[in-house]
Short mmCIF file of C-alpha atoms in Angstrom, two decimals:
data_model
loop_
_atom_site.label_atom_id
_atom_site.label_comp_id
_atom_site.label_asym_id
_atom_site.label_seq_id
_atom_site.Cartn_x
_atom_site.Cartn_y
_atom_site.Cartn_z
CA MET Q 640 45.87 37.78 75.57
CA ILE Q 641 42.46 36.28 75.05
CA THR Q 642 42.59 33.13 72.92
CA ARG Q 643 39.91 30.99 71.32
CA ARG Q 644 40.42 28.39 74.08
CA TRP Q 645 39.58 30.97 76.78
CA VAL Q 646 36.49 32.08 74.87
CA ALA Q 647 35.31 28.47 74.52
CA ALA Q 648 35.93 27.77 78.22
CA GLY Q 649 34.00 30.89 79.24
CA ALA Q 650 31.08 29.98 77.02
CA CYS Q 651 30.92 26.47 78.48
CA GLY Q 652 31.01 27.84 82.01
CA LEU Q 653 28.13 30.22 81.23
CA LEU Q 654 26.04 27.37 79.80
CA VAL Q 655 26.68 25.22 82.88
CA THR Q 656 25.64 28.06 85.17
CA LEU Q 657 22.43 28.68 83.21
CA ALA Q 658 21.62 24.96 83.21
CA ALA Q 659 22.08 24.77 86.98
CA GLY Q 660 19.68 27.66 87.49
CA LEU Q 661 17.05 26.45 85.03
CA PHE Q 662 17.12 22.76 85.98
CA PRO Q 663 17.52 22.14 89.71
CA ALA Q 664 19.19 18.99 90.98
CA GLY Q 665 17.02 15.90 90.50
CA ALA Q 666 14.91 17.49 87.72
CA VAL Q 667 15.15 16.78 84.02
CA ALA Q 668 13.98 19.18 81.32
CA GLY Q 669 10.64 18.16 79.91
CA GLU Q 670 10.09 15.46 82.54
CA PRO Q 671 6.33 15.08 83.19
CA VAL Q 672 4.95 15.48 86.66
CA ALA Q 673 4.51 12.01 88.22
CA LYS Q 674 0.87 10.92 88.44
CA GLU Q 675 -0.54 8.72 91.15
CA ALA Q 676 -0.91 5.12 90.02
CA PRO Q 677 -4.48 4.12 89.06
CA LYS Q 678 -6.36 1.88 91.51
CA VAL Q 679 -8.63 -1.04 90.60
CA GLU Q 680 -10.48 -3.46 92.87
CA LEU Q 681 -12.02 -6.63 91.48
CA VAL Q 682 -15.13 -7.59 93.48
CA LEU Q 683 -15.98 -11.27 93.01
CA ASP Q 684 -19.23 -13.01 93.93
CA VAL Q 685 -18.43 -16.27 95.78
CA SER Q 686 -22.02 -17.05 96.81
CA GLY Q 687 -23.54 -20.52 96.64
CA SER Q 688 -25.05 -19.96 93.17
CA MET Q 689 -21.53 -19.82 91.69
CA ARG Q 690 -21.55 -23.64 91.85
CA ALA Q 691 -23.83 -23.78 88.76
CA GLN Q 692 -22.22 -25.73 85.90
CA ASP Q 693 -23.24 -23.64 82.91
CA ILE Q 694 -20.16 -21.81 81.58
CA ASP Q 695 -18.23 -23.81 78.98
CA GLY Q 696 -18.98 -27.08 80.79
CA GLN Q 697 -17.57 -25.93 84.12
CA SER Q 698 -18.84 -24.13 87.19
CA ARG Q 699 -19.15 -20.37 87.29
CA MET Q 700 -16.58 -20.33 90.08
CA SER Q 701 -14.07 -22.30 88.01
CA ALA Q 702 -14.60 -19.99 85.06
CA ALA Q 703 -14.05 -16.96 87.30
CA LYS Q 704 -10.83 -18.40 88.75
CA GLN Q 705 -9.48 -19.20 85.30
CA ALA Q 706 -10.34 -15.69 84.09
CA PHE Q 707 -8.73 -14.13 87.18
CA ASN Q 708 -5.48 -16.02 86.59
CA GLU Q 709 -5.34 -14.72 83.01
CA VAL Q 710 -6.18 -11.18 84.12
CA LEU Q 711 -3.56 -11.19 86.91
CA ASP Q 712 -0.90 -12.21 84.39
CA ALA Q 713 -1.74 -9.21 82.21
CA VAL Q 714 -2.21 -6.40 84.77
CA PRO Q 715 -0.11 -3.36 83.73
CA ALA Q 716 2.79 -2.65 86.08
CA GLU Q 717 1.52 0.85 86.89
CA VAL Q 718 -1.88 -0.36 88.18
CA GLN Q 719 -2.48 -0.90 91.90
CA LEU Q 720 -4.89 -3.83 92.09
CA GLY Q 721 -6.91 -5.35 94.91
CA ILE Q 722 -9.48 -8.15 95.23
CA ARG Q 723 -12.60 -8.21 97.42
CA THR Q 724 -15.07 -11.06 97.80
CA LEU Q 725 -18.72 -11.29 98.77
CA GLY Q 726 -20.44 -14.41 100.09
CA ALA Q 727 -17.19 -16.32 100.60
CA GLY Q 728 -17.17 -16.96 104.34
CA TYR Q 729 -20.62 -17.61 105.86
CA PRO Q 730 -22.64 -20.69 104.79
CA GLY Q 731 -25.50 -20.30 107.29
CA ASP Q 732 -29.08 -19.00 107.09
CA ASP Q 733 -28.76 -15.93 109.31
CA LYS Q 734 -29.39 -13.00 106.97
CA ASN Q 735 -27.81 -10.44 109.27
CA GLN Q 736 -24.63 -12.46 109.38
CA GLY Q 737 -24.70 -13.38 105.69
CA CYS Q 738 -25.12 -9.75 104.63
CA LYS Q 739 -21.88 -8.84 106.42
CA ASP Q 740 -19.95 -11.49 104.50
CA THR Q 741 -17.57 -9.38 102.44
CA LYS Q 742 -13.85 -9.00 102.94
CA GLN Q 743 -10.75 -7.81 101.14
CA LEU Q 744 -8.94 -10.87 99.82
CA TYR Q 745 -5.91 -8.97 98.48
CA PRO Q 746 -5.07 -5.34 99.41
CA VAL Q 747 -5.00 -2.59 96.80
CA GLY Q 748 -1.38 -1.94 95.92
CA PRO Q 749 1.52 -3.16 93.76
CA LEU Q 750 0.60 -6.61 92.51
CA ASN Q 751 2.35 -9.81 93.59
CA ARG Q 752 0.87 -12.16 91.03
CA THR Q 753 1.77 -15.35 92.89
CA GLU Q 754 0.18 -14.21 96.15
CA ALA Q 755 -2.95 -12.94 94.40
CA LYS Q 756 -3.41 -16.18 92.45
CA THR Q 757 -2.91 -18.25 95.60
CA ALA Q 758 -5.57 -16.22 97.40
CA VAL Q 759 -8.07 -16.70 94.54
CA ALA Q 760 -7.35 -20.45 94.37
CA THR Q 761 -8.60 -20.93 97.94
CA LEU Q 762 -12.10 -19.59 97.19
CA ALA Q 763 -15.14 -21.87 97.22
CA PRO Q 764 -18.83 -20.93 96.60
CA THR Q 765 -20.41 -20.46 100.03
CA GLY Q 766 -23.18 -18.08 101.03
CA TRP Q 767 -25.17 -14.92 100.40
CA THR Q 768 -24.88 -12.13 97.78
CA PRO Q 769 -24.28 -8.87 99.71
CA ILE Q 770 -23.53 -6.64 96.71
CA GLY Q 771 -24.37 -3.37 98.49
CA PRO Q 772 -22.03 -3.96 101.46
CA ALA Q 773 -19.31 -5.18 99.09
CA LEU Q 774 -19.49 -1.95 97.05
CA LEU Q 775 -19.27 0.13 100.23
CA GLY Q 776 -16.25 -1.91 101.31
CA ALA Q 777 -14.57 -1.54 97.92
CA ALA Q 778 -15.12 2.23 97.93
CA GLU Q 779 -13.44 2.35 101.34
CA ASP Q 780 -10.54 0.22 100.03
CA LEU Q 781 -9.95 2.71 97.20
CA LYS Q 782 -10.35 5.96 99.12
CA GLY Q 783 -7.69 8.65 99.31
CA GLY Q 784 -5.58 10.44 96.75
CA ASP Q 785 -6.41 11.66 93.26
CA ALA Q 786 -5.74 8.44 91.36
CA THR Q 787 -8.15 6.98 88.84
CA ARG Q 788 -10.36 4.53 90.74
CA ARG Q 789 -12.40 1.67 89.35
CA ILE Q 790 -14.48 -1.16 90.83
CA VAL Q 791 -15.12 -4.19 88.62
CA LEU Q 792 -18.05 -6.21 90.04
CA ILE Q 793 -18.46 -9.81 88.84
CA THR Q 794 -21.60 -11.60 89.98
CA ASP Q 795 -24.12 -14.18 88.82
CA GLY Q 796 -27.14 -12.96 90.76
CA GLU Q 797 -28.93 -9.98 92.22
CA ASP Q 798 -28.31 -8.71 95.74
CA THR Q 799 -29.95 -10.78 98.52
CA CYS Q 800 -29.50 -8.23 101.29
CA ALA Q 801 -32.41 -5.81 100.78
CA PRO Q 802 -33.37 -3.23 101.94
CA LEU Q 803 -29.78 -2.07 101.28
CA ASP Q 804 -30.30 -1.48 97.55
CA PRO Q 805 -26.94 -1.73 95.70
CA CYS Q 806 -28.23 0.69 93.06
CA GLU Q 807 -28.80 3.30 95.78
CA VAL Q 808 -25.35 2.50 97.18
CA ALA Q 809 -23.85 3.22 93.73
CA ARG Q 810 -25.75 6.53 93.56
CA GLU Q 811 -24.42 7.50 97.00
CA ILE Q 812 -20.87 6.71 95.86
CA ALA Q 813 -21.37 8.83 92.73
CA ALA Q 814 -22.81 11.70 94.79
CA LYS Q 815 -19.60 11.92 96.82
CA GLY Q 816 -17.84 13.26 93.73
CA ILE Q 817 -14.80 11.01 94.17
CA HIS Q 818 -14.77 9.97 90.48
CA LEU Q 819 -15.07 6.27 91.25
CA VAL Q 820 -16.45 4.23 88.36
CA ILE Q 821 -18.20 0.88 88.84
CA ASP Q 822 -18.27 -1.59 85.94
CA THR Q 823 -20.51 -4.64 86.28
CA LEU Q 824 -20.34 -8.07 84.66
CA GLY Q 825 -23.22 -10.53 84.89
CA LEU Q 826 -22.45 -14.24 84.61
CA VAL Q 827 -25.31 -15.88 82.69
CA PRO Q 828 -27.66 -13.21 84.13
CA ASP Q 829 -31.43 -13.35 84.38
CA ALA Q 830 -33.60 -10.28 83.73
CA LYS Q 831 -33.61 -9.05 87.36
CA THR Q 832 -29.85 -9.38 87.72
CA ARG Q 833 -29.27 -7.62 84.41
CA SER Q 834 -31.53 -4.74 85.41
CA GLN Q 835 -29.80 -4.28 88.76
CA LEU Q 836 -26.29 -4.42 87.32
CA ILE Q 837 -27.18 -1.93 84.58
CA CYS Q 838 -28.51 0.44 87.24
CA ILE Q 839 -25.31 0.15 89.33
CA ALA Q 840 -23.09 0.83 86.32
CA GLU Q 841 -25.16 3.74 85.03
CA ALA Q 842 -25.14 5.47 88.43
CA THR Q 843 -21.35 5.96 88.25
CA GLY Q 844 -20.78 6.24 84.50
CA GLY Q 845 -19.58 2.65 84.23
CA THR Q 846 -20.45 -0.15 81.82
CA TYR Q 847 -22.45 -3.37 82.03
CA THR Q 848 -21.49 -6.58 80.21
CA SER Q 849 -23.35 -9.89 80.00
CA VAL Q 850 -20.96 -12.87 80.09
CA GLN Q 851 -21.69 -16.36 78.79
CA HIS Q 852 -18.17 -17.75 78.29
CA THR Q 853 -14.85 -17.79 80.15
CA ALA Q 854 -12.99 -16.03 77.33
CA GLU Q 855 -15.54 -13.20 77.40
CA LEU Q 856 -15.05 -12.74 81.14
CA SER Q 857 -11.26 -12.73 80.92
CA GLY Q 858 -11.19 -10.39 77.93
CA ARG Q 859 -13.63 -7.88 79.39
CA VAL Q 860 -11.96 -7.68 82.82
CA ARG Q 861 -8.56 -7.20 81.17
CA GLN Q 862 -10.03 -4.45 79.02
CA LEU Q 863 -11.43 -2.65 82.06
CA VAL Q 864 -8.16 -2.91 83.99
CA ASP Q 865 -6.28 -1.54 80.97
CA ARG Q 866 -8.81 1.26 80.72
CA ALA Q 867 -7.98 2.28 84.28
CA ALA Q 868 -4.30 2.50 83.31
CA THR Q 869 -5.11 4.68 80.30
CA PRO Q 870 -8.38 6.34 81.29
CA ALA Q 871 -10.62 7.64 78.54
CA VAL Q 872 -12.75 10.74 78.71
CA ASN Q 873 -16.03 9.94 80.45
CA PRO Q 874 -19.06 10.84 78.31
CA VAL Q 875 -21.44 13.55 79.49
CA ALA Q 876 -25.01 12.35 79.97
CA THR Q 877 -27.56 14.06 77.72
CA GLU Q 878 -31.12 13.40 76.58
CA GLY Q 879 -32.14 13.79 72.96
CA ALA Q 880 -35.52 15.20 71.99
CA GLU Q 881 -38.30 14.06 69.68
CA GLU Q 882 -37.74 17.08 67.42
CA CYS Q 883 -34.84 19.36 66.62
CA ARG Q 884 -36.27 22.64 67.90
CA SER Q 885 -36.48 21.31 71.45
CA ALA Q 886 -33.24 19.29 71.27
CA PRO Q 887 -30.23 19.97 73.53
CA GLU Q 888 -27.38 22.00 71.98
CA LEU Q 889 -24.14 20.02 72.12
CA LYS Q 890 -20.62 21.44 72.22
CA PRO Q 891 -17.62 19.43 70.98
CA GLY Q 892 -17.21 16.42 73.26
CA LEU Q 893 -18.38 12.90 74.10
CA TYR Q 894 -22.01 12.29 75.13
CA SER Q 895 -24.11 9.34 76.29
CA ASP Q 896 -27.83 8.75 75.97
CA ARG Q 897 -30.32 5.87 75.65
CA GLU Q 898 -32.55 5.08 72.72
CA SER Q 899 -35.47 2.64 72.54
CA PHE Q 900 -35.93 0.18 69.70
CA GLY Q 901 -36.79 1.98 66.45
CA GLN Q 902 -36.62 5.41 68.12
CA HIS Q 903 -35.39 8.76 66.71
CA ARG Q 904 -33.39 11.16 68.91
CA TRP Q 905 -32.51 14.76 67.97
CA TYR Q 906 -29.61 16.99 68.99
CA ARG Q 907 -28.37 20.42 67.84
CA VAL Q 908 -24.87 21.65 66.98
CA SER Q 909 -23.82 25.20 66.06
CA VAL Q 910 -21.44 25.41 63.06
CA LYS Q 911 -19.84 28.70 61.95
CA PRO Q 912 -18.83 29.54 58.37
CA GLY Q 913 -15.43 28.02 57.61
CA GLN Q 914 -15.88 25.21 60.14
CA GLU Q 915 -16.47 21.50 59.61
CA LEU Q 916 -18.76 19.37 61.75
CA ARG Q 917 -17.59 15.83 62.40
CA ALA Q 918 -20.02 13.57 64.24
CA SER Q 919 -20.32 9.86 65.00
CA ALA Q 920 -22.88 7.78 66.84
CA SER Q 921 -22.63 4.27 68.28
CA ILE Q 922 -25.40 2.08 69.70
CA GLY Q 923 -24.59 -0.89 71.93
CA ALA Q 924 -26.75 -4.01 71.82
CA ASP Q 925 -26.74 -4.76 75.55
CA ARG Q 926 -29.43 -7.45 75.26
CA ALA Q 927 -30.62 -10.08 72.79
CA VAL Q 928 -31.75 -8.50 69.50
CA ASN Q 929 -33.03 -9.80 66.17
CA ASN Q 930 -30.47 -10.37 63.45
CA ASP Q 931 -31.23 -7.46 61.07
CA TYR Q 932 -30.46 -3.98 62.38
CA GLY Q 933 -29.05 -0.62 61.39
CA ILE Q 934 -28.13 2.88 62.54
CA LEU Q 935 -28.71 6.23 60.81
CA LEU Q 936 -26.96 9.49 61.65
CA ARG Q 937 -28.47 12.37 59.68
CA ALA Q 938 -27.68 16.11 59.56
CA THR Q 939 -30.49 18.48 58.54
CA THR Q 940 -31.32 22.16 58.65
CA LEU Q 941 -33.90 23.54 61.09
CA SER Q 942 -36.43 23.49 58.26
CA GLY Q 943 -35.86 19.77 57.74
CA ARG Q 944 -33.74 19.81 54.57
CA GLU Q 945 -31.24 16.98 54.64
CA ILE Q 946 -27.58 18.02 54.43
CA VAL Q 947 -25.70 14.75 54.72
CA ARG Q 948 -26.18 11.32 56.23
CA GLY Q 949 -24.19 8.34 57.43
CA GLN Q 950 -25.65 4.88 57.88
CA GLU Q 951 -24.60 1.34 58.66
CA ALA Q 952 -26.46 -1.97 58.70
CA GLY Q 953 -25.66 -5.43 59.98
CA ASP Q 954 -26.90 -9.00 60.15
CA GLY Q 955 -26.12 -11.40 62.98
CA ARG Q 956 -24.86 -11.02 66.52
CA THR Q 957 -23.31 -7.64 67.38
CA ASP Q 958 -22.23 -5.71 70.45
CA LEU Q 959 -21.89 -2.32 68.77
CA ILE Q 960 -22.79 -0.57 65.52
CA SER Q 961 -21.55 2.88 64.51
CA SER Q 962 -21.91 5.51 61.81
CA GLY Q 963 -20.45 8.96 61.17
CA LEU Q 964 -20.67 12.04 58.96
CA ARG Q 965 -18.79 15.23 58.03
CA TYR Q 966 -20.29 18.58 57.06
CA PRO Q 967 -18.06 21.52 55.99
CA LYS Q 968 -19.82 24.88 56.33
CA SER Q 969 -18.79 27.14 53.43
CA GLY Q 970 -17.54 30.65 54.13
CA SER Q 971 -14.74 32.25 56.10
CA GLY Q 972 -14.77 32.76 59.83
CA ASP Q 973 -12.37 35.72 59.40
CA ASP Q 974 -14.98 37.88 57.69
CA GLU Q 975 -16.75 40.06 60.26
CA ASP Q 976 -19.73 40.44 57.93
CA ALA Q 977 -19.98 36.68 57.34
CA GLU Q 978 -23.30 34.94 57.86
CA PRO Q 979 -24.04 33.80 61.44
CA ALA Q 980 -23.49 30.30 62.73
CA GLU Q 981 -25.82 27.62 61.39
CA THR Q 982 -27.81 25.32 63.65
CA VAL Q 983 -27.34 21.77 62.39
CA CYS Q 984 -29.88 19.18 63.54
CA LEU Q 985 -28.47 15.71 64.18
CA GLN Q 986 -30.84 12.76 64.10
CA VAL Q 987 -29.81 9.39 65.54
CA SER Q 988 -32.13 6.53 64.55
CA ASN Q 989 -31.95 2.76 64.82
CA SER Q 990 -33.77 -0.19 63.30
CA PHE Q 991 -33.13 -2.67 66.10
CA SER Q 992 -35.87 -5.08 67.13
CA ALA Q 993 -35.97 -7.81 69.75
CA PRO Q 994 -37.82 -11.04 70.56
CA ALA Q 995 -41.05 -10.61 72.51
CA ALA Q 996 -39.49 -11.90 75.73
CA VAL Q 997 -36.78 -9.21 75.78
CA LYS Q 998 -37.38 -6.04 77.79
CA THR Q 999 -37.20 -2.87 75.72
CA THR Q 1000 -36.67 -0.54 78.68
CA PRO Q 1001 -34.39 1.09 79.46
CA GLY Q 1002 -33.29 1.91 75.94
CA MET Q 1003 -30.01 0.80 74.45
CA PRO Q 1004 -26.88 2.87 75.24
CA VAL Q 1005 -25.94 5.54 72.70
CA GLU Q 1006 -22.54 7.25 72.53
CA LEU Q 1007 -22.32 10.43 70.46
CA THR Q 1008 -19.05 12.16 69.53
CA ILE Q 1009 -19.16 15.77 68.35
CA ASP Q 1010 -16.22 17.76 66.97
CA VAL Q 1011 -16.16 21.13 65.19
CA VAL Q 1012 -12.87 22.00 63.48
CA ASP Q 1013 -11.58 24.56 60.99
CA GLY Q 1014 -12.71 23.56 57.52
CA PRO Q 1015 -10.34 22.99 54.56
CA ASP Q 1016 -8.87 26.08 52.87
CA VAL Q 1017 -10.12 25.64 49.32
CA ALA Q 1018 -7.62 28.15 47.93
CA SER Q 1019 -4.62 26.20 49.17
CA ASP Q 1020 -5.89 22.66 49.67
CA VAL Q 1021 -5.08 20.65 46.53
CA ALA Q 1022 -7.53 17.91 47.43
CA ALA Q 1023 -10.35 20.38 47.99
CA PHE Q 1024 -9.49 22.12 44.71
CA GLY Q 1025 -9.58 18.86 42.80
CA LEU Q 1026 -12.90 17.77 44.34
CA GLY Q 1027 -14.65 21.12 44.30
CA ARG Q 1028 -13.54 22.41 40.89
CA GLY Q 1029 -12.89 19.24 38.91
CA TRP Q 1030 -13.76 20.76 35.48
CA TRP Q 1031 -11.37 23.67 36.02
CA LEU Q 1032 -8.59 21.20 36.79
CA ILE Q 1033 -9.32 19.21 33.63
CA GLY Q 1034 -9.33 22.43 31.58
CA VAL Q 1035 -5.97 23.50 32.97
CA LEU Q 1036 -4.47 20.08 32.18
CA VAL Q 1037 -5.83 20.15 28.61
CA LEU Q 1038 -4.51 23.69 27.99
CA THR Q 1039 -1.12 22.75 29.44
CA GLY Q 1040 -0.92 19.71 27.17
CA PHE Q 1041 -1.91 21.78 24.14
CA LEU Q 1042 0.73 24.45 24.79
CA ALA Q 1043 3.38 21.80 25.48
CA GLY Q 1044 2.54 20.17 22.14
CA LEU Q 1045 2.89 23.50 20.27
CA VAL Q 1046 6.25 24.24 21.88
CA TRP Q 1047 7.57 20.74 21.18
CA GLY Q 1048 6.43 20.98 17.53
CA TRP Q 1049 8.11 24.36 17.08
CA VAL Q 1050 11.37 23.09 18.63
CA SER Q 1051 11.31 19.99 16.41
CA ARG Q 1052 10.81 22.05 13.23
CA TRP Q 1053 13.64 24.44 14.27
CA ARG Q 1054 16.04 21.53 14.84
CA ILE Q 1055 15.19 20.03 11.42
CA ALA Q 1056 15.72 23.41 9.74
CA VAL Q 1057 19.11 23.83 11.39
CA TRP Q 1058 20.13 20.28 10.42
CA ARG Q 1059 19.27 20.92 6.72
CA THR Q 1060 21.16 24.21 6.73
CA ASN Q 1061 24.32 22.50 7.98
#
């Protein structure tokens, strides 16, 4: 006789069998595929110029060591970190020898904080500035695998080992297609150093930062190491036009460009009926600028009629200023006879200016975010109904109140009449 206990036991056995077939030993349902740990190598300039005492009352080398100690304490556990130096070992005048002076101080791998700090503590400003050879060495240190790879170069001067141009080295690294990003930080940089470091960073899609204080150095390096652990989408390079009709057409995504002081750049976006365009633009002040500045992001039609605008202004020191806009295109994308997609012209303008001694080329970095999503359903969206048909809503509320008053008055009179009858 089959009992409930036998039925329950059979059901459990069936579930166990199915589970064994669906989830092999050692696997867990929904477990993500393990990704290779991100790799970062910090490349530190230890040349003789790092003796200069101009960062918070201490030498550049001391500031770098202090920043490194703080960074090493905060490195995420999943990051494989290494350290390479340039100019740390040869104090002589032989250029050929000095331009070979780069070595890996700490190998790329799981971080032993004590060992890494001890290695950094032994460094003393010594010789040349072979940035190009150091970048080649760092790229070799990080090779292999599909992990996110990042070089963070910290230096206080331009390369002294020409004709090996570090900017060309960075372009060669980028051309290999190994997705290695180089970020550069200039310690109290002069114009030539700034220009070279910007070129290196731009060649690989990295960033450049000018550093004047120890806290800035520590904070920025930590930020870049964290970024390697949680990589963001790299922007796609584009070039805006002087007018909309010749502007590039942008799809949803993240884009980078450069814009001179007081310049206007145009881009185009296609928006279908029933969709909503969401756009934002940010401009980074990567050099000294005058105190008053602003950014304008404007959407217009091809004929020049303004649709909507977003703008922001500031006063004082800034690193970044941003603005955004939203434009819902009326209509329904489900209607086959609906009007065609509209070309929306996006204009990015700035009102930055700079002292006469500041170079205006290349332009300041611009980051543009474009998204096109389904627009709000006015028929079902209460917020859209309230905003788009406010007078209808007021009318409905008034009519409802009027009818409620009539009903309440009738009920009150009926109750009084019944009370008098009794």
